[in-house]
Tab-separated table of C-alpha atoms in Angstrom:
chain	number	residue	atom	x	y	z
A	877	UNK	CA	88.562	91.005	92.395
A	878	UNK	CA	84.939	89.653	92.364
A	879	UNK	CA	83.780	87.048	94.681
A	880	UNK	CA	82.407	83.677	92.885
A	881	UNK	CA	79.938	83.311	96.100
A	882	UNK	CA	78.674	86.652	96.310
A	883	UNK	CA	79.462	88.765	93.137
A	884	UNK	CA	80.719	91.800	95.632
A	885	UNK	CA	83.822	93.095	94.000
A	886	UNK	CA	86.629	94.408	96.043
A	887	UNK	CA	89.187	96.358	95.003
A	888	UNK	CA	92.647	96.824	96.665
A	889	UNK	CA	93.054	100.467	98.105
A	890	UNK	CA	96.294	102.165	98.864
A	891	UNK	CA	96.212	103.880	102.364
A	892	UNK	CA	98.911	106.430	100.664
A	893	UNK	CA	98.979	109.105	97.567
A	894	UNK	CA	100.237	108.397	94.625
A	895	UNK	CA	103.296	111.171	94.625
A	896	UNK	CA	104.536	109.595	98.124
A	897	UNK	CA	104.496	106.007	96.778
A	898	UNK	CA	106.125	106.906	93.559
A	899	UNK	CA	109.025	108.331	95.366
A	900	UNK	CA	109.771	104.978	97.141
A	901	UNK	CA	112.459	103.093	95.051
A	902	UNK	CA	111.579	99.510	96.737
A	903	UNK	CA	107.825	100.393	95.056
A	904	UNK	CA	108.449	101.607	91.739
A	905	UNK	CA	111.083	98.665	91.532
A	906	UNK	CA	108.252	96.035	92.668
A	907	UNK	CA	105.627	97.201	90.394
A	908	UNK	CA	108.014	97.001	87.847
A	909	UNK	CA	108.586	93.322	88.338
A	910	UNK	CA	105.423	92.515	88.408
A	911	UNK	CA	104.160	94.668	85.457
A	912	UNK	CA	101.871	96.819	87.535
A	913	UNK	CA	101.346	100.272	86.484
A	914	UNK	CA	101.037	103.012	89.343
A	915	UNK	CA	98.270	104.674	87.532
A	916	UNK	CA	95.682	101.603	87.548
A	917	UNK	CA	96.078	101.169	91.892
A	918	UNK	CA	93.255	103.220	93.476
A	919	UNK	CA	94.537	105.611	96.542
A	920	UNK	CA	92.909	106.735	99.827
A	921	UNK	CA	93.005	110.144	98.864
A	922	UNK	CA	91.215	109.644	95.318
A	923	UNK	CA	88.082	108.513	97.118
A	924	UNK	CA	85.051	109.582	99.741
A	925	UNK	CA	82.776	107.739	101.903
A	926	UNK	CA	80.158	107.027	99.542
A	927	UNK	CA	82.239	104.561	97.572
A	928	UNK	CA	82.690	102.239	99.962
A	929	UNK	CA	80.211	99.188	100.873
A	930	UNK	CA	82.257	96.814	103.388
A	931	UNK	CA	85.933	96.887	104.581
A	932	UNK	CA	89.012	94.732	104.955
A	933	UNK	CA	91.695	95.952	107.054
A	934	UNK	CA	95.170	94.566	105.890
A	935	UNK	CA	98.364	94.973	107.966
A	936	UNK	CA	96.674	96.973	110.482
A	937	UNK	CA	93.942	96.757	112.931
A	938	UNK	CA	93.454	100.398	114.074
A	939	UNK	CA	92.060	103.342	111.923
A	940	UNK	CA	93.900	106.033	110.980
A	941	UNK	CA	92.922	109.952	110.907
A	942	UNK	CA	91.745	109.409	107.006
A	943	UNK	CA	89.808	106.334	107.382
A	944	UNK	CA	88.565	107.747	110.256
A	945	UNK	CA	87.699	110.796	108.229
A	946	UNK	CA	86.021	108.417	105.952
A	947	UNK	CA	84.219	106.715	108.309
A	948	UNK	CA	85.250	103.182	107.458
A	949	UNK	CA	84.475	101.927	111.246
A	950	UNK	CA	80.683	101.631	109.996
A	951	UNK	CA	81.985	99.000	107.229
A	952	UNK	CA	84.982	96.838	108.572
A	953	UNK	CA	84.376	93.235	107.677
A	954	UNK	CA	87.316	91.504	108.479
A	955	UNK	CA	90.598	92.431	109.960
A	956	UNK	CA	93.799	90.530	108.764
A	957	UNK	CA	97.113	92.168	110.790
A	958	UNK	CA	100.626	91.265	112.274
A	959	UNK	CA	100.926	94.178	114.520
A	960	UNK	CA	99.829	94.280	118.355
A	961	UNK	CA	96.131	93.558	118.410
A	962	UNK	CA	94.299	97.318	119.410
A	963	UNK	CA	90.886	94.728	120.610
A	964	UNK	CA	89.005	96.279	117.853
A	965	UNK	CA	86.577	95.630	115.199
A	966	UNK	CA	85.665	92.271	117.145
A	967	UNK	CA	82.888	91.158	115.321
A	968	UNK	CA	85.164	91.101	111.911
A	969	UNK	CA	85.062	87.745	110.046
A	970	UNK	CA	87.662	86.866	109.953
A	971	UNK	CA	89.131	88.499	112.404
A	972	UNK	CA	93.214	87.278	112.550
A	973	UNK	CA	95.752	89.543	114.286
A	974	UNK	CA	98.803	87.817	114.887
A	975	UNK	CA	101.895	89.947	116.187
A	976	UNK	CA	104.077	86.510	115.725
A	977	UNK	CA	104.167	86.508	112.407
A	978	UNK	CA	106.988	88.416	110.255
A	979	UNK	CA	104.937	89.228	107.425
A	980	UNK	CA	101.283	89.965	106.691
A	981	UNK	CA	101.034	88.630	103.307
A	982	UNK	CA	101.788	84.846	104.458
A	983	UNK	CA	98.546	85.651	106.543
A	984	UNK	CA	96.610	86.978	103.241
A	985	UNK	CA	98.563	83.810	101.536
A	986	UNK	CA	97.133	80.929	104.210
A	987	UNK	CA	93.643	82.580	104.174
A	988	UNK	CA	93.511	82.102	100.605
A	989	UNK	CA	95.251	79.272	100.361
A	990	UNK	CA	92.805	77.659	103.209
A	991	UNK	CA	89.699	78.634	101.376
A	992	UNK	CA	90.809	76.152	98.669
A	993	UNK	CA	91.420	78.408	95.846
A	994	UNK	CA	94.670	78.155	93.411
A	995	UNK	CA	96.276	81.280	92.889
A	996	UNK	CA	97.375	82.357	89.526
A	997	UNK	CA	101.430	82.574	89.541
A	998	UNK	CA	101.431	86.528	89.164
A	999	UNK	CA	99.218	86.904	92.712
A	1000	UNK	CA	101.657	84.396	94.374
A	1001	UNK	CA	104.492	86.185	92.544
A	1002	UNK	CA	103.014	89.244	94.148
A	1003	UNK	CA	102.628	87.823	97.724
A	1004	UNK	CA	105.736	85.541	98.074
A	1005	UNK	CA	107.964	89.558	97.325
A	1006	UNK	CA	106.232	91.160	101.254
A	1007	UNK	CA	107.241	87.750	102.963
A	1008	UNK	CA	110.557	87.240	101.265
A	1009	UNK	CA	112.048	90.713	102.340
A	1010	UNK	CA	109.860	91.306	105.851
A	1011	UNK	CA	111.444	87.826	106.788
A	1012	UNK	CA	114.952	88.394	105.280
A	1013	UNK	CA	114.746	85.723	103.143
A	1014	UNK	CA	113.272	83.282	105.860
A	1015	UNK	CA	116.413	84.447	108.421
A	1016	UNK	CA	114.208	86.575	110.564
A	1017	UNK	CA	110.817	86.883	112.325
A	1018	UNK	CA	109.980	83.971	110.684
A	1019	UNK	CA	106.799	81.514	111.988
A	1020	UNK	CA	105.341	78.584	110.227
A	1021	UNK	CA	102.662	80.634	108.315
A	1022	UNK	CA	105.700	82.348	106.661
A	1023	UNK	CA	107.147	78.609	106.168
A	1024	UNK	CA	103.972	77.284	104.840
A	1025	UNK	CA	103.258	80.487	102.227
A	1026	UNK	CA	106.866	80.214	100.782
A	1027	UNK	CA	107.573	76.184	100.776
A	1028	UNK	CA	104.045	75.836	98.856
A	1029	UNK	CA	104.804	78.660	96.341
A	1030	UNK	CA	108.076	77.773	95.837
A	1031	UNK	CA	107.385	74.190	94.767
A	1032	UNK	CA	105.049	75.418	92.645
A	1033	UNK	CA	106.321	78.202	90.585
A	1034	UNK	CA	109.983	78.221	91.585
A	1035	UNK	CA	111.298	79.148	88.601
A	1036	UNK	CA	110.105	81.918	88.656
A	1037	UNK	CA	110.817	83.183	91.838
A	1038	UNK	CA	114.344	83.576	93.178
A	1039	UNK	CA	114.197	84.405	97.111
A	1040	UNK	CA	117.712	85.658	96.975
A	1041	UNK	CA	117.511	87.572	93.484
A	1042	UNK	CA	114.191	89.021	95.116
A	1043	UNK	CA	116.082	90.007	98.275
A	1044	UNK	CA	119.419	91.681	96.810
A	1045	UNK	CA	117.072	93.592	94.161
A	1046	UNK	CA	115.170	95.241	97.243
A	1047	UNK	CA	118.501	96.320	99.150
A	1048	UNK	CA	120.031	97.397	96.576
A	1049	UNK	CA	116.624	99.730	96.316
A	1050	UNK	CA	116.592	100.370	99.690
A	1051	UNK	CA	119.812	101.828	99.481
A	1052	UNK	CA	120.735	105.350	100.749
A	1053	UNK	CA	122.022	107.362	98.089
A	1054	UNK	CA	124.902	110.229	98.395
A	1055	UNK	CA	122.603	112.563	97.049
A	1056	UNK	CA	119.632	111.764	99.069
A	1057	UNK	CA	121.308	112.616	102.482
A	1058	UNK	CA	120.645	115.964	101.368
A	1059	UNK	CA	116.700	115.421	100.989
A	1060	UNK	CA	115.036	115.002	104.248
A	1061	UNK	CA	111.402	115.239	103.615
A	1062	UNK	CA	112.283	111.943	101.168
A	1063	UNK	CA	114.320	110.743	104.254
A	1064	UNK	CA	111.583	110.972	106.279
A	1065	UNK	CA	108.752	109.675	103.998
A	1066	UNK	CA	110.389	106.723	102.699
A	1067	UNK	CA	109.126	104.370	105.385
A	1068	UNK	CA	106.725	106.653	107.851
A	1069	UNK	CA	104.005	105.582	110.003
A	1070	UNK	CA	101.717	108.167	111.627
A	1071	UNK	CA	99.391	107.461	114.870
A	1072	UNK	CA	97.513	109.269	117.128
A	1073	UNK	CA	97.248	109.194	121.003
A	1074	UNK	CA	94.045	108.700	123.182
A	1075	UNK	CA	93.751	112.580	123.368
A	1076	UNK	CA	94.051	113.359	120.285
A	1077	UNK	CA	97.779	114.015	119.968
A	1078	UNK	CA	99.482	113.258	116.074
A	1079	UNK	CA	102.509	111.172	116.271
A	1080	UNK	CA	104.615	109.233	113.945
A	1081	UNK	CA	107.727	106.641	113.066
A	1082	UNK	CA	110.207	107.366	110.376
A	1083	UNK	CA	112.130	103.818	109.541
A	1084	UNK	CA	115.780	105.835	108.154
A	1085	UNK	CA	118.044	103.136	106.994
A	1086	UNK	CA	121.486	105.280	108.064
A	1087	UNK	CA	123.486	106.414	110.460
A	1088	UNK	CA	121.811	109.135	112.166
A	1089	UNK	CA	124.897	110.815	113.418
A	1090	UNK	CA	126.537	110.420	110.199
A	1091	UNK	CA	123.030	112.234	108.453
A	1092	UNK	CA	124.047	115.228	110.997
A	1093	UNK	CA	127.163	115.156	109.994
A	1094	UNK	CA	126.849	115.746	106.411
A	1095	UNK	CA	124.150	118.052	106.550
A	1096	UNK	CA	124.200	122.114	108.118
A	1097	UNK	CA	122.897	120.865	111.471
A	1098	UNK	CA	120.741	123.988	111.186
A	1099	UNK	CA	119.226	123.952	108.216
A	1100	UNK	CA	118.314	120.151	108.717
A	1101	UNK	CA	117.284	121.099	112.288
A	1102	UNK	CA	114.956	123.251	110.089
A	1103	UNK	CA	113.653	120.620	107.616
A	1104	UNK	CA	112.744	118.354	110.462
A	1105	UNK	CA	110.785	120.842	112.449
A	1106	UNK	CA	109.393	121.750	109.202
A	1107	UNK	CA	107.951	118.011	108.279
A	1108	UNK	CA	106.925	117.781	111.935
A	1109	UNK	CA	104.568	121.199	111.421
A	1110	UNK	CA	103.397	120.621	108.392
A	1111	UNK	CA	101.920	116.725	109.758
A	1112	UNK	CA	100.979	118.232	112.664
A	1113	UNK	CA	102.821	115.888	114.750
A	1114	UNK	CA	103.605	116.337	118.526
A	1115	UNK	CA	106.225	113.543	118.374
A	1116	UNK	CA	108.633	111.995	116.087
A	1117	UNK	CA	110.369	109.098	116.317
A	1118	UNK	CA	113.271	107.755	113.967
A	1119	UNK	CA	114.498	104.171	113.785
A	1120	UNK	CA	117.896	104.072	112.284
A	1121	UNK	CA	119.374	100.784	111.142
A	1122	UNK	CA	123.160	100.796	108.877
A	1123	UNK	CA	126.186	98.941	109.113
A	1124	UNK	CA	129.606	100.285	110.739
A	1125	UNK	CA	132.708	100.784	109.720
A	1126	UNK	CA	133.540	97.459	111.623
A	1127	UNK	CA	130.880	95.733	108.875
A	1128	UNK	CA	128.574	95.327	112.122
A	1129	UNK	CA	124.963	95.733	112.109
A	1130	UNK	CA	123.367	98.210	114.140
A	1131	UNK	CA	120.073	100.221	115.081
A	1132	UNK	CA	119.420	103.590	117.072
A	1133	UNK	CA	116.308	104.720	117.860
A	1134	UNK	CA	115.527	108.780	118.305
A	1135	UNK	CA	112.791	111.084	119.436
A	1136	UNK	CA	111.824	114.402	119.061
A	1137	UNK	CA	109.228	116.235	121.161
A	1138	UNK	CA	108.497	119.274	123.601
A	1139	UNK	CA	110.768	119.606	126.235
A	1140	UNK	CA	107.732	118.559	128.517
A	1141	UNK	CA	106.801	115.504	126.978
A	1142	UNK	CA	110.339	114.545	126.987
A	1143	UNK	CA	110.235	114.703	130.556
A	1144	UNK	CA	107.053	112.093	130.815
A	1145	UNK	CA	108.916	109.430	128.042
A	1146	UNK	CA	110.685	106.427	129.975
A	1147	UNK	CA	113.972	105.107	129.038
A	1148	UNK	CA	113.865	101.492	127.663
A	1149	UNK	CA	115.976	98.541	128.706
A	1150	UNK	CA	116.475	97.625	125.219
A	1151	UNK	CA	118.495	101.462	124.701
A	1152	UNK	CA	121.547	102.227	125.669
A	1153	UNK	CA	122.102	106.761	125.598
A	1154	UNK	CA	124.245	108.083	123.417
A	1155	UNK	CA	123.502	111.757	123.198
A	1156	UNK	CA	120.763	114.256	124.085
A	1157	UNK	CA	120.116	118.093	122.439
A	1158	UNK	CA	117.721	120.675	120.953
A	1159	UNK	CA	116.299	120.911	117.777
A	1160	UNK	CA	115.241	124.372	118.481
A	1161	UNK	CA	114.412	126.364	121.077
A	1162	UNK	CA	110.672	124.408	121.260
A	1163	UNK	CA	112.141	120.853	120.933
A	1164	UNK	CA	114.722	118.644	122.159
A	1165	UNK	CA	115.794	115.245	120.514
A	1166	UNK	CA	117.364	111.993	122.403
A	1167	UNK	CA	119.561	109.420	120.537
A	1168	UNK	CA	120.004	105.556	121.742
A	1169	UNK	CA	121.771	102.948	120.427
A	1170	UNK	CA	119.601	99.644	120.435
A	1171	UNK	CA	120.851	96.109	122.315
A	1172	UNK	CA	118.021	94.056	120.484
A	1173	UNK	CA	118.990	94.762	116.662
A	1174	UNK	CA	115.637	92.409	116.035
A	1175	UNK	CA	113.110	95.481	117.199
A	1176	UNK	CA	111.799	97.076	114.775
A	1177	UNK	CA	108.944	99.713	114.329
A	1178	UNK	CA	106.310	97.615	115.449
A	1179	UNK	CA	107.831	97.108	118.739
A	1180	UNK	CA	108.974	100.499	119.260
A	1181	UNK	CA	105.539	101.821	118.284
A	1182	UNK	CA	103.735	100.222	121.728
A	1183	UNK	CA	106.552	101.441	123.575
A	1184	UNK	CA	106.013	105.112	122.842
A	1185	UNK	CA	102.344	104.427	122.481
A	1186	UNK	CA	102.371	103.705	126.534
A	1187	UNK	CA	103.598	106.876	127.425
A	1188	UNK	CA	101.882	109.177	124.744
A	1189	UNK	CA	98.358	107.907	126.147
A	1190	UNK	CA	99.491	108.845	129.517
């Protein structure tokens, strides 16, 4: 994209690899709706500090270790995010971090949409896909940014975008195969976040969208055991937490939430009023794991990710 006031181009950058992105079904199914070819999208790891000039931040408003690495702090510009505002980067303009609103592309959309310019149907095609399914279809986390973004596109270029079409293609994506119960690194990686604490400490989220107790069950308990410990090592993480959302046998919706960590830190991790305890063990003889059941089905990640957060930074 080039600016018409300044002639800067910017260039959307993928805070991923290729290989990991590829893997995700709900990806490879979106850029094939929208015609976009994996192999024209620029990725973090296919560039170095000397390429960059200014910054946006989108759907986040903290570094992590390889933008750190790559020294984008000396060339944030704005900050556009949805998550709970870290009070950096405070002379970004503009600077909008919202943790109200359900999906950062209405944000993106409004901005936009504010400055006066008309988007060309593919872009809103592109944009209205994020708020559709990070709002379930307008039935969750839902503010009037999110209202605004969709009402306005949908009068616009309705025919050509079907919320519920949109919505049912993404499940369907985002469905757990037989076969991939059996893969935990893709398990693991579909939807992963990775953080670090105040001393230094790598941590991470893994959004799992079954049963967790069901995934034990169907697996050696050993040799996943293994895998896990094995994708914690190889990220270097100290701590890893798994949100688990699936429906029951009783067609009832449902989320756990699990951690893994050193026997230690386990001790200094409070228990939240929003769990309930279902079971405790080890992993191996270095870590032990705790499984909850969640009350508030609405919590996802990003308000599990504070939680933690508080006692990590201890």
């Amino acid at each position: 994209m080039t600016s018409k006031k300044t002639t800067d181009t910017y260039f959307p950058l993928i805070n991923s690899n290729k290989k990991l992105i590829g893997m995700k079904r709900e990806c490879a199914g979106l850029f094939s709706d929208l015609s976009v070819d994996l192999d024209d999208l620029i990725f973090i790891n296919e560039i170095n500090e000397n390429n960059l000039d200014s910054v946006i931040l989108v759907d986040h408003n903290e570094l992590d270790e390889k933008e750190t690495e790559l020294k984008f702090h000396e060339h944030i510009e704005a900050v556009l995010d949805h998550r709970t505002d870290k009070g950096l980067f405070l002379n970004a303009s503009p600077r909008i971090v919202d943790a109200s609103i359900g999906s950062n592309a209405s944000i993106v959309f409004n901005l936009i949409h504010n400055q006066g310019i008309e988007l060309d149907e593919s872009i809103a095609r592109m944009l209205s896909y994020p708020i559709i399914i990070d709002t379930s279809n307008m039935t969750r986390r839902t503010s009037e940014i999110e209202r605004f973004a969709i009402d306005f596109i949908t009068k616009k270029y309705g025919k050509s975008i079907d919320r519920e079409t949109i919505l049912n293609a993404t499940r369907e994506r985002l469905k757990i195969r037989e076969e991939d119960y059996g893969n935990t690194y893709f398990l693991l990686s579909q939807d992963y976040k990775q953080y670090k604490s105040r001393h230094g400490q790598k941590w991470g989220i893994s959004s799992i969208r079954i049963n967790l107790k069901e995934w034990f069950e169907k697996n050696d308990t050993r040799k996943l055991f293994d895998e896990i410990n094995e994708y914690m090592r190889d990220n270097e993480l100290v701590f890893l937490g798994m949100t688990s959302s699936y429906t029951s046998s009783g067609n009832k919706f449902k989320k756990d939430i699990l951690y893994i960590c050193e026997p230690k830190m386990h001790e200094q991790i409070g228990d939240s009023s929003n769990a309930s305890h279902k079971e405790t063990g080890n992993l191996n003889e270095h870590l032990v794991y705790k499984l909850f059941s969640v009350k508030d089905t609405s919590w996802t990640r990003k308000q599990w990710q504070p939680f933690f957060e508080s006692f990590l930074n201890k």
